[in-house]
Coordinates of N, CA and C in Angstrom, one line a residue:
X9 N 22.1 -5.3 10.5 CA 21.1 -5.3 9.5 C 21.6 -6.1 8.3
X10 N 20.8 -6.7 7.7 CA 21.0 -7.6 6.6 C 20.9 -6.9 5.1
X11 N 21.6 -7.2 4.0 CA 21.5 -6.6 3.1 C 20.3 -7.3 2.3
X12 N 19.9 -6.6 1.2 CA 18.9 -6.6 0.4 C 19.3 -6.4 -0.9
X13 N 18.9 -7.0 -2.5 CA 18.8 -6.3 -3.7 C 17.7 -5.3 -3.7
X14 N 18.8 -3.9 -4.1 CA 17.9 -2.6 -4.3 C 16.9 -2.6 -5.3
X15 N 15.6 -2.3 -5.1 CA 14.7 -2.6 -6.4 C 14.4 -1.3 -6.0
X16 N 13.8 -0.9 -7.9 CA 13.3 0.8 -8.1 C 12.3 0.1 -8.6
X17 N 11.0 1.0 -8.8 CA 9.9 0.8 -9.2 C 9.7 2.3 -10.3
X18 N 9.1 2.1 -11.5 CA 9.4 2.7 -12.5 C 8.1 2.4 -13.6
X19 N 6.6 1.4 -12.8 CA 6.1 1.2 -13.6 C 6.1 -0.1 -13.8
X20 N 7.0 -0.6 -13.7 CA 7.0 -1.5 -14.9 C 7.6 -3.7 -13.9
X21 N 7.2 -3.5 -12.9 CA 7.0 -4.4 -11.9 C 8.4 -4.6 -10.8
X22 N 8.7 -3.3 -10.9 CA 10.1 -3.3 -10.3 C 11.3 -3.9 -11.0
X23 N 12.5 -2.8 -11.0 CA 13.8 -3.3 -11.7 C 14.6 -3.0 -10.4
X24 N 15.7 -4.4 -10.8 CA 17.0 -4.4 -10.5 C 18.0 -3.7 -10.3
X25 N 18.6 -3.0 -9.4 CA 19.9 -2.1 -9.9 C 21.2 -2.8 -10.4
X26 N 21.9 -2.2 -11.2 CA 23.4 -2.8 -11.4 C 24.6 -2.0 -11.5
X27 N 25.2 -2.5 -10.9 CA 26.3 -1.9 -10.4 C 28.0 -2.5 -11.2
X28 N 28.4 -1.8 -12.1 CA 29.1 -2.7 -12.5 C 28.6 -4.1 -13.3
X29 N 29.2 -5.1 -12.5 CA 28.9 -6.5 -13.5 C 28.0 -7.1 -12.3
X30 N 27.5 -6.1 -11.1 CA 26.8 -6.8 -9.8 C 25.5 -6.2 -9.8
X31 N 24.7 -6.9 -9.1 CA 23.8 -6.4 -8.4 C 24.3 -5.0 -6.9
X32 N 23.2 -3.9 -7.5 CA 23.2 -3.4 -6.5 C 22.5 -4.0 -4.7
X33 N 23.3 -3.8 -3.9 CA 22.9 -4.3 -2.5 C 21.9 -2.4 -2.0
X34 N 21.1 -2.7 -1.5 CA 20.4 -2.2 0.1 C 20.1 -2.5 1.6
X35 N 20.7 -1.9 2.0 CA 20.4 -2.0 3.9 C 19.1 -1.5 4.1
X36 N 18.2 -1.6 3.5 CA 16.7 -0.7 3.7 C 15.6 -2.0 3.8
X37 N 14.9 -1.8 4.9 CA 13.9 -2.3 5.0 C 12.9 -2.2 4.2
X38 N 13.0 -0.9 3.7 CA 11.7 -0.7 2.5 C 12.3 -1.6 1.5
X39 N 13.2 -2.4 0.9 CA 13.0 -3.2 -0.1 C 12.4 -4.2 0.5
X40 N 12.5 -4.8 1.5 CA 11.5 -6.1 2.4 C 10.1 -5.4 2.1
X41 N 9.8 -4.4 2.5 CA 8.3 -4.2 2.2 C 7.5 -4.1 1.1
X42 N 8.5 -3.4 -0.2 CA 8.0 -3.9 -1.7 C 7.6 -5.6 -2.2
X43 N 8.4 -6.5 -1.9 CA 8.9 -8.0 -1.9 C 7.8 -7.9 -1.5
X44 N 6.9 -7.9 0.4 CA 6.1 -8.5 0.9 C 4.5 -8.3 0.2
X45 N 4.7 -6.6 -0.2 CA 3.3 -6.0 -0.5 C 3.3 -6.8 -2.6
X46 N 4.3 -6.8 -3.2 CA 4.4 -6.6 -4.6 C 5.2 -7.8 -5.2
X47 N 5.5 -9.1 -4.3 CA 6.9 -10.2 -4.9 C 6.3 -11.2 -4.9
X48 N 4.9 -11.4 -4.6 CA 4.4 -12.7 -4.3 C 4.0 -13.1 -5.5
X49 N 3.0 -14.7 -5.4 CA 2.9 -14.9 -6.6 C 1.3 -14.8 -6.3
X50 N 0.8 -14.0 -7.6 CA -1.0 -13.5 -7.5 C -1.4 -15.1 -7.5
X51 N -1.1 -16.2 -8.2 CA -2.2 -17.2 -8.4 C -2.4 -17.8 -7.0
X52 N -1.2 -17.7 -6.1 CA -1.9 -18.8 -4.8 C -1.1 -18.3 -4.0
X53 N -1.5 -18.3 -2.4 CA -1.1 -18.4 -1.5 C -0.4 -19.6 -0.7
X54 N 0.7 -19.6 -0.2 CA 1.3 -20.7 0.3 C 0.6 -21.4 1.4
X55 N 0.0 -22.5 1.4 CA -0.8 -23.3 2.9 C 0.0 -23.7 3.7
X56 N 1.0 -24.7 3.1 CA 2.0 -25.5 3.7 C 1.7 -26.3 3.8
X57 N 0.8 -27.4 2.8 CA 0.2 -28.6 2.4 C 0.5 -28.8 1.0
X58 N 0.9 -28.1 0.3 CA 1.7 -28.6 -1.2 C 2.1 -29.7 -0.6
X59 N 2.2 -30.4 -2.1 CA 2.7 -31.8 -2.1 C 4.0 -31.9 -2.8
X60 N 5.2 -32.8 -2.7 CA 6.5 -32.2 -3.0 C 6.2 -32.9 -4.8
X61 N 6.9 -32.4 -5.8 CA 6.1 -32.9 -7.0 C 5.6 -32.2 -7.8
X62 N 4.5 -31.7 -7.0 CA 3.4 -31.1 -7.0 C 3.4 -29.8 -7.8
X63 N 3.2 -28.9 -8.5 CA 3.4 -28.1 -9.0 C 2.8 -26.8 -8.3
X64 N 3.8 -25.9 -7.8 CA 3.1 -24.8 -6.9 C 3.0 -23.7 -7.7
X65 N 2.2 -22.7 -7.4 CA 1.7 -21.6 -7.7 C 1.6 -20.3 -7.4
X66 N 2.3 -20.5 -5.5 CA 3.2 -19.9 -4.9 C 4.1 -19.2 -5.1
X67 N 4.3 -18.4 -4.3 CA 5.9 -17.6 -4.5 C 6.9 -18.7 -4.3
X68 N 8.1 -18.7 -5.2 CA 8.9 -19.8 -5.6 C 9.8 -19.9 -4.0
X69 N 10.3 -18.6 -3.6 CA 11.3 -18.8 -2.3 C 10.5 -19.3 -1.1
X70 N 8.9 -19.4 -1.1 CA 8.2 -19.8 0.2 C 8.8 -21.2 0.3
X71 N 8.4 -22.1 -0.7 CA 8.9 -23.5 -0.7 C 10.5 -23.8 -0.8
X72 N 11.6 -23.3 -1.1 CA 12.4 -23.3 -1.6 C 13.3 -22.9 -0.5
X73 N 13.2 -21.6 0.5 CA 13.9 -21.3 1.1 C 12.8 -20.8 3.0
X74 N 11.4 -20.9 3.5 CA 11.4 -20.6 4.4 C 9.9 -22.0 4.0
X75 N 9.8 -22.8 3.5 CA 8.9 -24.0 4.0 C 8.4 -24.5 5.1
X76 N 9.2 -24.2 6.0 CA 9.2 -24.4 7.7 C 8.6 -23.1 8.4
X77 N 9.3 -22.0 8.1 CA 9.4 -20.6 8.5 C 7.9 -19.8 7.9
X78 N 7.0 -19.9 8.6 CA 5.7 -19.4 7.4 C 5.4 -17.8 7.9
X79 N 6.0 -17.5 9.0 CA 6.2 -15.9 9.2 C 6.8 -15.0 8.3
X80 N 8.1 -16.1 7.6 CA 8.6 -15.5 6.5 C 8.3 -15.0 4.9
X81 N 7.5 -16.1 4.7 CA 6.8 -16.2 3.5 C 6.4 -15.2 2.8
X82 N 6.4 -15.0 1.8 CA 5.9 -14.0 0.5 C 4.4 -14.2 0.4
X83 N 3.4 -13.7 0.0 CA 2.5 -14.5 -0.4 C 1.4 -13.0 -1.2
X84 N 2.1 -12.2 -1.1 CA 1.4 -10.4 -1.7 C -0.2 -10.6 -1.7
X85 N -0.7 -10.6 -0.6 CA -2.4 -10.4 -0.1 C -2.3 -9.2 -0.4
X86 N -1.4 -8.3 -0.6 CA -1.7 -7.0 -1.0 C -2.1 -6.4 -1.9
X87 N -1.4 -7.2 -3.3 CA -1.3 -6.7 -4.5 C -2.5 -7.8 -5.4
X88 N -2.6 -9.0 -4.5 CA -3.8 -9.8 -4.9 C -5.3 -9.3 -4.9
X89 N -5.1 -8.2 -3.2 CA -6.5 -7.5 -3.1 C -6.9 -6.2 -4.5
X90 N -5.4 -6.0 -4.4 CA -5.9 -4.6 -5.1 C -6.4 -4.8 -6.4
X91 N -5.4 -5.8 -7.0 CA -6.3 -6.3 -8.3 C -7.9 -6.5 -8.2
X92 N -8.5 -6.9 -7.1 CA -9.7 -7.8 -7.1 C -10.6 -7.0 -6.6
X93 N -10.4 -6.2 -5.9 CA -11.5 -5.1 -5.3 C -12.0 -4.2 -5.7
X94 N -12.8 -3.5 -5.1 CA -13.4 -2.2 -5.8 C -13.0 -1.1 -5.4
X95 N -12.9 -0.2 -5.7 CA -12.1 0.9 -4.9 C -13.0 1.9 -4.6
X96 N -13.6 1.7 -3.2 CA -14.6 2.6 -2.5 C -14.5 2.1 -0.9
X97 N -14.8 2.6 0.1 CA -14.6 2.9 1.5 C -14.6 1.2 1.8
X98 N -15.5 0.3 1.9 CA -15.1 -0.7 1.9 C -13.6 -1.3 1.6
X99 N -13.4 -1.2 0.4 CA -12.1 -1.4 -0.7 C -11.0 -0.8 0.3
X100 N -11.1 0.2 0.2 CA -10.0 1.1 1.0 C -9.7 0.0 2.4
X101 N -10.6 -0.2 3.4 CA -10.4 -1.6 4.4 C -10.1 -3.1 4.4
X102 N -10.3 -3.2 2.8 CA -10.0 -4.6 2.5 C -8.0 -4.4 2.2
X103 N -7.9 -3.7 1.4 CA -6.5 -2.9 1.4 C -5.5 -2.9 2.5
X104 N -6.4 -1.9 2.9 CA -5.4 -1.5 4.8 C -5.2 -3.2 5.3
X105 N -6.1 -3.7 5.6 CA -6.1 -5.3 5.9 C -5.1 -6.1 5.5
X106 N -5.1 -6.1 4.2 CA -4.1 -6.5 3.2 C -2.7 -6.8 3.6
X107 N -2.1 -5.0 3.5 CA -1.2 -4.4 3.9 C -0.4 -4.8 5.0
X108 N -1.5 -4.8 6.0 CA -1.1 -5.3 7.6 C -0.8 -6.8 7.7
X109 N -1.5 -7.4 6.9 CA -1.5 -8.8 6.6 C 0.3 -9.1 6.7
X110 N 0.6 -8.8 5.2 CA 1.7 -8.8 4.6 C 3.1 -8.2 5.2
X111 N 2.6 -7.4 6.1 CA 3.8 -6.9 7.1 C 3.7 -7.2 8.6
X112 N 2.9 -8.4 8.7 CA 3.1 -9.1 10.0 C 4.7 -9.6 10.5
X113 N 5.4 -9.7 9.6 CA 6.5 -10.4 10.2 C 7.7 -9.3 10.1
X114 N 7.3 -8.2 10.7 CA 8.2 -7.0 10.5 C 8.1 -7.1 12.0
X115 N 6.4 -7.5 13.1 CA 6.2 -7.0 14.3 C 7.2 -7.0 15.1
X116 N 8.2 -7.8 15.0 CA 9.5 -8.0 16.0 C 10.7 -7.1 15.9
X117 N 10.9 -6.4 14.8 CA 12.0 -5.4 14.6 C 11.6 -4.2 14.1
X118 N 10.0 -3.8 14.3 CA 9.9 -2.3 13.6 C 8.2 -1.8 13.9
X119 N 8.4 -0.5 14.5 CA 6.9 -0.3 14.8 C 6.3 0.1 13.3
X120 N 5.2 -0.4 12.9 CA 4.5 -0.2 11.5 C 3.4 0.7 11.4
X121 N 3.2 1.9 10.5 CA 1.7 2.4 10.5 C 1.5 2.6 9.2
X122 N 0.3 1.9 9.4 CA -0.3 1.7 7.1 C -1.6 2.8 7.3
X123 N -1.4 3.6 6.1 CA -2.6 4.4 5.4 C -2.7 3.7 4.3
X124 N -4.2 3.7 4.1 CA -4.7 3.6 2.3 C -5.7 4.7 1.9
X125 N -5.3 5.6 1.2 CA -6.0 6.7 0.5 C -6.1 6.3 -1.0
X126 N -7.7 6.6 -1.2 CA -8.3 6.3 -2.8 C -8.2 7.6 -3.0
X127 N -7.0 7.5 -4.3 CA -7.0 8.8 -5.0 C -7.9 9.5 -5.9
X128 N -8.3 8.5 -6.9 CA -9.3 8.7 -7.7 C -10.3 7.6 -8.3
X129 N -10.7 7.6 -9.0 CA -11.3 6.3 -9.1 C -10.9 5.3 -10.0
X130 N -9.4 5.3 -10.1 CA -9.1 3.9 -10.4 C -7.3 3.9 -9.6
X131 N -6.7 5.2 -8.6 CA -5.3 4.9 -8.0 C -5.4 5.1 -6.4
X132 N -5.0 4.3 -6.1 CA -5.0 4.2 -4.8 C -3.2 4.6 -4.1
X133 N -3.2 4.8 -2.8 CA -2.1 5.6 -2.4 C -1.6 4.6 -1.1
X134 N -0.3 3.6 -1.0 CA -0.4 3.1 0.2 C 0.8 4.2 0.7
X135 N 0.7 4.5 2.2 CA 1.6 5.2 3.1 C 2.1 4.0 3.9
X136 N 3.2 3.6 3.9 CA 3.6 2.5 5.1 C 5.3 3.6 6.2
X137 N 5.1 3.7 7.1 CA 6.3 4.7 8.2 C 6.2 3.3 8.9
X138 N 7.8 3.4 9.2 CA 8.3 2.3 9.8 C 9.0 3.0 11.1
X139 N 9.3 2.7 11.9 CA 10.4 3.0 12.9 C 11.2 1.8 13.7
X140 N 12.1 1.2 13.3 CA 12.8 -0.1 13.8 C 12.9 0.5 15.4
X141 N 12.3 -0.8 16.2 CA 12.9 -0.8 17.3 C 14.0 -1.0 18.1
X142 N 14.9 -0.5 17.1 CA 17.3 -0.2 17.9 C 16.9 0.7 17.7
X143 N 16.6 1.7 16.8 CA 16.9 3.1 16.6 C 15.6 4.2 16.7
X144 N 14.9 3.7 16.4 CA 13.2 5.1 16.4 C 13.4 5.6 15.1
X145 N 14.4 5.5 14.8 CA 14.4 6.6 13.2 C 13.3 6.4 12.5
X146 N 12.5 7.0 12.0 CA 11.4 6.8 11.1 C 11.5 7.4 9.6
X147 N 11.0 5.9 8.9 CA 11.3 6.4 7.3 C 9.5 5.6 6.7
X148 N 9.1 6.8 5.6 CA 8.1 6.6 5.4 C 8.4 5.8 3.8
X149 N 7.2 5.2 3.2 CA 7.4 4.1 2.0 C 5.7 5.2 1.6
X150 N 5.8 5.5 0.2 CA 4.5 6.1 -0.5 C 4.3 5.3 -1.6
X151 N 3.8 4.3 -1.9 CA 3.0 3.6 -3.3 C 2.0 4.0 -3.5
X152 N 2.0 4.5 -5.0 CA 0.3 4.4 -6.1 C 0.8 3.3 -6.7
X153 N -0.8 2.3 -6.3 CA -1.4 1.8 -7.5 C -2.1 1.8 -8.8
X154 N -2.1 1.8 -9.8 CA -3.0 2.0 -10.8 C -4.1 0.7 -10.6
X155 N -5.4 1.0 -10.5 CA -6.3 -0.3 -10.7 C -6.6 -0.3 -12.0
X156 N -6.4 0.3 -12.8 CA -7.1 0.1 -14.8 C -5.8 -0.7 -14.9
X157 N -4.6 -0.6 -14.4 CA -3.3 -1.4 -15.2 C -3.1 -2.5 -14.7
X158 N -3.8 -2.5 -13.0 CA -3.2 -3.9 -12.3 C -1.8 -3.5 -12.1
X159 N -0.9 -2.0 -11.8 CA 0.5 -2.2 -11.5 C 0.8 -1.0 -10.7
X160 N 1.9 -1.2 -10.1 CA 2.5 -0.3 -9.4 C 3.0 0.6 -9.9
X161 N 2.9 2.4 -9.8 CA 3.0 3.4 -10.6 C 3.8 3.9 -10.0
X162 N 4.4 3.7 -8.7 CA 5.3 4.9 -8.0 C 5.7 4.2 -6.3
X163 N 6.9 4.2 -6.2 CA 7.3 3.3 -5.1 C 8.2 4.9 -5.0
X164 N 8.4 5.4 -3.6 CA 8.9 6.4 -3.1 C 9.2 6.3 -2.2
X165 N 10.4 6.8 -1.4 CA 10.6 7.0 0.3 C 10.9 7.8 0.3
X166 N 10.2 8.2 1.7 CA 9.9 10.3 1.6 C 10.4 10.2 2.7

């Protein structure tokens, strides 16, 4: 398993740990699924038709580090929806969608199941349980959204 920078979520668009004069490292997949759902960049989605020059609007690592690799790419359909939607039964499907979207490139190393529960009428609840296919172990990922703030209120693994 590959290491990761540990990110906490606290509100406030996710922080960094530090360790010392380092970055803290994680072996957890749930930091790949923050990044995928919450790291992108909201103004654009990566095509793979930028022009080099060009000024992108993109997540900076799509072009930079997997430009070839577009399984890999960042591009947060998730966190783009949630801004934009309305949050009612529909909404809730455009979401789940979303979600699934953005954790397509997990399908090769981990079985995935997304819930989206509308909590109230402006926080939404994403459930994502993972189980990597070497081990079955299963670990669940719990985010609220706030929709009045546009941000993430609570990143947990239960």
């Amino acid at each position: 398993m590959t290491k990761d920078i540990a990110i906490s979520e606290f509100g406030s668009g996710g922080d960094v740990a530090i360790i010392g004069n380092d970055l803290a490292l994680s072996e957890k997949l749930l930091q790949a699924i923050y990044i995928a759902l919450f790291g992108g960049n909201l103004e654009a989605v990566t095509q793979g038709n930028e022009l080099e020059g060009q000024e992108r609007n993109d997540y900076w690592a799509n072009g930079l580090l997997w430009s070839d690799e577009n399984n890999k790419q960042f591009n947060s359909v998730t966190e783009n929806t949630l801004c934009n939607v309305v949050l009612n039964s529909s909404g809730r499907l455009q979401i789940l969608s979303a979600v699934e979207k953005d954790l397509e490139f997990l399908s090769g190393i981990a079985n995935v199941d997304v819930d989206v529960s509308i909590l109230t009428y402006n926080r939404v609840e994403i459930s994502v349980k993972i189980s990597r296919l070497d081990n079955l172990q299963e670990k669940q990922l719990q985010m609220v959204f706030d929709n009045a703030k546009n941000e993430l209120i609570t990143f947990t693994e239960i």
